[in-house]
Coordinates of C-alpha atoms in Angstrom, one line a residue:
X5 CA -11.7 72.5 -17.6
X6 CA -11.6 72.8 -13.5
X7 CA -10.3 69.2 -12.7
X8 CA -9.7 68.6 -8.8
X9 CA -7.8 65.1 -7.5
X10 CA -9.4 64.2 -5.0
X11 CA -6.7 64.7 -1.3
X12 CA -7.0 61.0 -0.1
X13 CA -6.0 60.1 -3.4
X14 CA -2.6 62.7 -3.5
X15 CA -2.3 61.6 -0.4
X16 CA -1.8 58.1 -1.0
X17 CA 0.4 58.8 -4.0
X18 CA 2.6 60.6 -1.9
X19 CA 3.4 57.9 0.8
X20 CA 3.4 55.4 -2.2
X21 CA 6.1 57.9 -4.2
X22 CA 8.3 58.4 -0.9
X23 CA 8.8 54.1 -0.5
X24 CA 9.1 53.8 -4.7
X25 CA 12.5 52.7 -5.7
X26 CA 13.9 52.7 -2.5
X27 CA 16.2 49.9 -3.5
X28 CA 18.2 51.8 -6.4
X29 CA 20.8 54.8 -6.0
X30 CA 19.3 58.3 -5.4
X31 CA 20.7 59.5 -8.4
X32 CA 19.3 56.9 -10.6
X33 CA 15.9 57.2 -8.8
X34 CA 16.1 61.2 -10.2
X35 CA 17.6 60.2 -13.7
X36 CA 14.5 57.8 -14.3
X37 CA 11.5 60.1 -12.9
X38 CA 13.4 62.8 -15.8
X39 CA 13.5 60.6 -18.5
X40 CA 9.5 59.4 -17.7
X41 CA 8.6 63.0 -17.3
X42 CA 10.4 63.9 -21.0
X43 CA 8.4 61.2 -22.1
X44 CA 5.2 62.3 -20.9
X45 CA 5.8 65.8 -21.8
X46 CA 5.3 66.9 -17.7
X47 CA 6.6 69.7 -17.3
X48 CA 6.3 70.5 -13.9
X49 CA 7.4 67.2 -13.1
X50 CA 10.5 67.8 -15.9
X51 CA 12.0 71.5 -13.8
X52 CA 11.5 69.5 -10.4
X53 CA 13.5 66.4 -11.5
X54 CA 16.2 68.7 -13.0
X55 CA 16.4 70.5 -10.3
X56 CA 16.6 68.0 -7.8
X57 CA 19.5 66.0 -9.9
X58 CA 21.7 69.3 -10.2
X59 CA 21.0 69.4 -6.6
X60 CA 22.8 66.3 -6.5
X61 CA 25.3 67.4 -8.4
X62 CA 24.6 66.0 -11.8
X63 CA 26.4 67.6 -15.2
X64 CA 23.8 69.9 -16.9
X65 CA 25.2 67.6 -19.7
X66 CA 23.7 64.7 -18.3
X67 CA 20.4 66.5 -17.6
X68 CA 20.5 67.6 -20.7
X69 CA 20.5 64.1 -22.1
X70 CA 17.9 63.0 -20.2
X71 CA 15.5 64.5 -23.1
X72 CA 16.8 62.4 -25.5
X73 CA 16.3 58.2 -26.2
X74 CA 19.2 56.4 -23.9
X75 CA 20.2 54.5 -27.1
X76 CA 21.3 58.0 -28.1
X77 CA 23.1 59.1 -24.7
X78 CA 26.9 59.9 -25.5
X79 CA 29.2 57.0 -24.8
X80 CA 30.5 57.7 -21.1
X81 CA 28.0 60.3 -19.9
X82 CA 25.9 57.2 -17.6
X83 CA 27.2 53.8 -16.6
X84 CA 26.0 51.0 -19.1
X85 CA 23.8 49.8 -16.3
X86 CA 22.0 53.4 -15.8
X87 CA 21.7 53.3 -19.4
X88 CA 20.0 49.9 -19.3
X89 CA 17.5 51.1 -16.6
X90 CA 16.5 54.6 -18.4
X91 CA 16.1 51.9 -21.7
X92 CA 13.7 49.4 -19.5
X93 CA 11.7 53.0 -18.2
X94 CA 11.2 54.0 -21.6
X95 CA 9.8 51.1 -22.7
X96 CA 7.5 50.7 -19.4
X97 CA 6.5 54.2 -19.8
X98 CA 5.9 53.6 -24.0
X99 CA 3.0 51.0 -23.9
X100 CA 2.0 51.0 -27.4
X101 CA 5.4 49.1 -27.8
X102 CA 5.0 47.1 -25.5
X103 CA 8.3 45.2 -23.4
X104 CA 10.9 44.1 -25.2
X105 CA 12.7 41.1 -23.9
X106 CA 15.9 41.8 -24.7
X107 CA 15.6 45.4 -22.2
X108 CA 14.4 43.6 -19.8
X109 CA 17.0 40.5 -19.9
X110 CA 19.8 43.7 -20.4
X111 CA 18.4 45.5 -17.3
X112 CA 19.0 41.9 -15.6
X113 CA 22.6 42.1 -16.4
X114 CA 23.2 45.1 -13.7
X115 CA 20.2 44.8 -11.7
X116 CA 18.9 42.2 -9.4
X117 CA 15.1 41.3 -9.1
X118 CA 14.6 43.9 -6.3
X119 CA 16.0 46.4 -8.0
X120 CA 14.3 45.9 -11.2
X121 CA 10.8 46.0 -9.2
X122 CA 12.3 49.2 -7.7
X123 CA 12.6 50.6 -11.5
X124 CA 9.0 49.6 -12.3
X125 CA 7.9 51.3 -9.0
X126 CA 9.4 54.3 -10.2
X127 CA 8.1 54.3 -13.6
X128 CA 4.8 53.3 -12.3
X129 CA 4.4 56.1 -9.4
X130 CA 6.3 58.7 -12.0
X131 CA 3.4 58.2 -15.1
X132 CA 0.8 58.3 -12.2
X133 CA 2.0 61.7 -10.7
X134 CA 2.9 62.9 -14.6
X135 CA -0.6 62.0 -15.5
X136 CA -2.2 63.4 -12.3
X137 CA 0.0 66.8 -12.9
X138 CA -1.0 67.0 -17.0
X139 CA -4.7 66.4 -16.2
X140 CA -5.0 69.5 -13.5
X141 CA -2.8 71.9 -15.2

């Protein structure tokens, strides 16, 4: 199947994706659009997140984990707070099961309300590229 987006559209993803999660740590802004992508099986999107966290000078380790369910990240490898954001992604990115209260009262611990609406941006404008990427490979 030949599937074009139209430009306007990637256009306006783009300008959206360059504001998203401007209130949340680089780093963090990287981790999160990894863990989405793993989750969404992106691929693409999977090497340029990778890339651009070694970039920053992330642990392959931590990349690495990435892959895997935050509940199962070694003790240590990301703060408790990272590891309460990549928790609340997962479940954005997961619909079917829907948002559990207690990830979202945990991501409250770290985060203020600014930055948790900078983690839902990310998630949000990280499925839409993922899905947008899967659909015109």
């Amino acid at each position: 199947m030949d599937a074009r987006v139209q430009a306007g559209f990637l256009k306006a993803l783009e300008s959206i994706d360059g504001d998203a999660g401007d209130a949340l740590d680089p780093r963090l802004r990287d981790m999160i659009r990894l863990r989405v992508s793993h989750l969404n099986g992106c691929h693409g999107s999977i090497r340029m997140h990778s890339e651009s966290l070694a970039h920053q000078g992330a642990r392959h380790d931590l990349i690495s984990a990435l892959a895997r369910p935050a509940r199962l990240m070694r003790d240590g490898l990301v703060s408790d707070g990272d590891a309460a954001a990549l928790r609340f992604a997962e479940i954005l990115t997961d619909a079917p099961r829907g948002l559990e209260a207690d990830a979202r009262e945990h991501v409250g611990a770290w985060f203020n309300a600014g930055q948790i609406g900078a983690i839902i941006e990310v998630v949000a404008v990280t499925n839409a590229w993922n899905r947008v990427m899967r659909g015109t490979d």
